[in-house]
JSON list of C-alpha atoms in Angstrom, two decimals:
[
{"chain": "A", "resi": 1, "resn": "MET", "atom": "CA", "xyz": [3.84, 4.39, 14.01]},
{"chain": "A", "resi": 2, "resn": "ASN", "atom": "CA", "xyz": [4.31, 5.20, 10.33]},
{"chain": "A", "resi": 3, "resn": "ARG", "atom": "CA", "xyz": [7.64, 3.38, 10.25]},
{"chain": "A", "resi": 4, "resn": "LEU", "atom": "CA", "xyz": [6.12, 0.20, 11.61]},
{"chain": "A", "resi": 5, "resn": "TYR", "atom": "CA", "xyz": [3.30, 0.51, 9.10]},
{"chain": "A", "resi": 6, "resn": "LEU", "atom": "CA", "xyz": [5.82, 0.88, 6.29]},
{"chain": "A", "resi": 7, "resn": "LEU", "atom": "CA", "xyz": [7.73, -2.22, 7.40]},
{"chain": "A", "resi": 8, "resn": "LYS", "atom": "CA", "xyz": [4.49, -4.17, 7.66]},
{"chain": "A", "resi": 9, "resn": "GLU", "atom": "CA", "xyz": [3.45, -3.09, 4.17]},
{"chain": "A", "resi": 10, "resn": "PHE", "atom": "CA", "xyz": [6.87, -4.05, 2.79]},
{"chain": "A", "resi": 11, "resn": "TYR", "atom": "CA", "xyz": [6.63, -7.48, 4.42]},
{"chain": "A", "resi": 12, "resn": "LEU", "atom": "CA", "xyz": [3.11, -8.02, 3.09]},
{"chain": "A", "resi": 13, "resn": "PHE", "atom": "CA", "xyz": [4.25, -6.98, -0.39]},
{"chain": "A", "resi": 14, "resn": "MET", "atom": "CA", "xyz": [7.13, -9.47, -0.31]},
{"chain": "A", "resi": 15, "resn": "ARG", "atom": "CA", "xyz": [4.85, -12.23, 0.96]},
{"chain": "A", "resi": 16, "resn": "GLU", "atom": "CA", "xyz": [2.10, -11.55, -1.56]},
{"chain": "A", "resi": 17, "resn": "ARG", "atom": "CA", "xyz": [4.32, -11.16, -4.62]},
{"chain": "A", "resi": 18, "resn": "LYS", "atom": "CA", "xyz": [6.92, -13.79, -3.62]},
{"chain": "A", "resi": 19, "resn": "LYS", "atom": "CA", "xyz": [9.72, -11.23, -3.86]},
{"chain": "A", "resi": 20, "resn": "TRP", "atom": "CA", "xyz": [11.87, -12.63, -1.04]},
{"chain": "A", "resi": 21, "resn": "TRP", "atom": "CA", "xyz": [15.05, -11.61, -2.87]},
{"chain": "A", "resi": 22, "resn": "LEU", "atom": "CA", "xyz": [14.25, -8.00, -1.86]},
{"chain": "A", "resi": 23, "resn": "ALA", "atom": "CA", "xyz": [14.72, -8.74, 1.85]},
{"chain": "A", "resi": 24, "resn": "PRO", "atom": "CA", "xyz": [18.56, -9.02, 1.83]},
{"chain": "A", "resi": 25, "resn": "ILE", "atom": "CA", "xyz": [18.86, -5.88, -0.29]},
{"chain": "A", "resi": 26, "resn": "PHE", "atom": "CA", "xyz": [16.61, -3.94, 2.05]},
{"chain": "A", "resi": 27, "resn": "LEU", "atom": "CA", "xyz": [18.47, -5.26, 5.10]},
{"chain": "A", "resi": 28, "resn": "VAL", "atom": "CA", "xyz": [21.90, -4.29, 3.72]},
{"chain": "A", "resi": 29, "resn": "LEU", "atom": "CA", "xyz": [20.69, -0.81, 2.81]},
{"chain": "A", "resi": 30, "resn": "LEU", "atom": "CA", "xyz": [19.17, -0.40, 6.25]},
{"chain": "A", "resi": 31, "resn": "LEU", "atom": "CA", "xyz": [22.37, -1.52, 7.99]},
{"chain": "A", "resi": 32, "resn": "LEU", "atom": "CA", "xyz": [24.55, 0.73, 5.83]},
{"chain": "A", "resi": 33, "resn": "SER", "atom": "CA", "xyz": [22.37, 3.75, 6.47]},
{"chain": "A", "resi": 34, "resn": "PHE", "atom": "CA", "xyz": [22.39, 3.04, 10.22]},
{"chain": "A", "resi": 35, "resn": "PHE", "atom": "CA", "xyz": [26.18, 2.66, 10.14]},
{"chain": "A", "resi": 36, "resn": "ILE", "atom": "CA", "xyz": [26.60, 5.98, 8.30]},
{"chain": "A", "resi": 37, "resn": "ILE", "atom": "CA", "xyz": [24.31, 7.81, 10.70]},
{"chain": "A", "resi": 38, "resn": "LEU", "atom": "CA", "xyz": [26.02, 6.25, 13.71]},
{"chain": "A", "resi": 39, "resn": "THR", "atom": "CA", "xyz": [29.55, 7.19, 12.64]},
{"chain": "A", "resi": 40, "resn": "GLU", "atom": "CA", "xyz": [28.79, 10.62, 11.19]},
{"chain": "A", "resi": 41, "resn": "GLY", "atom": "CA", "xyz": [31.34, 13.13, 12.40]},
{"chain": "A", "resi": 42, "resn": "SER", "atom": "CA", "xyz": [33.29, 10.64, 14.48]},
{"chain": "A", "resi": 43, "resn": "ALA", "atom": "CA", "xyz": [36.92, 9.59, 14.54]},
{"chain": "A", "resi": 44, "resn": "LEU", "atom": "CA", "xyz": [36.01, 6.48, 12.53]},
{"chain": "A", "resi": 45, "resn": "MET", "atom": "CA", "xyz": [35.56, 8.38, 9.27]},
{"chain": "A", "resi": 46, "resn": "PRO", "atom": "CA", "xyz": [39.07, 7.65, 7.89]},
{"chain": "A", "resi": 47, "resn": "PHE", "atom": "CA", "xyz": [38.49, 3.93, 8.44]},
{"chain": "A", "resi": 48, "resn": "ILE", "atom": "CA", "xyz": [35.15, 4.03, 6.67]},
{"chain": "A", "resi": 49, "resn": "TYR", "atom": "CA", "xyz": [36.74, 5.70, 3.65]},
{"chain": "A", "resi": 50, "resn": "ALA", "atom": "CA", "xyz": [39.42, 3.02, 3.63]},
{"chain": "A", "resi": 51, "resn": "VAL", "atom": "CA", "xyz": [36.82, 0.26, 3.53]},
{"chain": "A", "resi": 52, "resn": "PHE", "atom": "CA", "xyz": [34.97, 1.73, 0.56]}
]
C-alpha cells in the first residue's frame, strides 16, 4: 500500500506544481531499474554491458 501511496503523492505533486517534465524521467528510471532487477544474474548480462 505504501508504494501506491507514493505514486499517488508523486502524481499529485506533478499536477499541483505543473512539473510534467518529471514524468518521463521517473518512467525511464523505473524501467531501467526493473530491467536490471529482471536480468540480474542471467545470461543476458554480456549484452547489457554491450549496450551501455
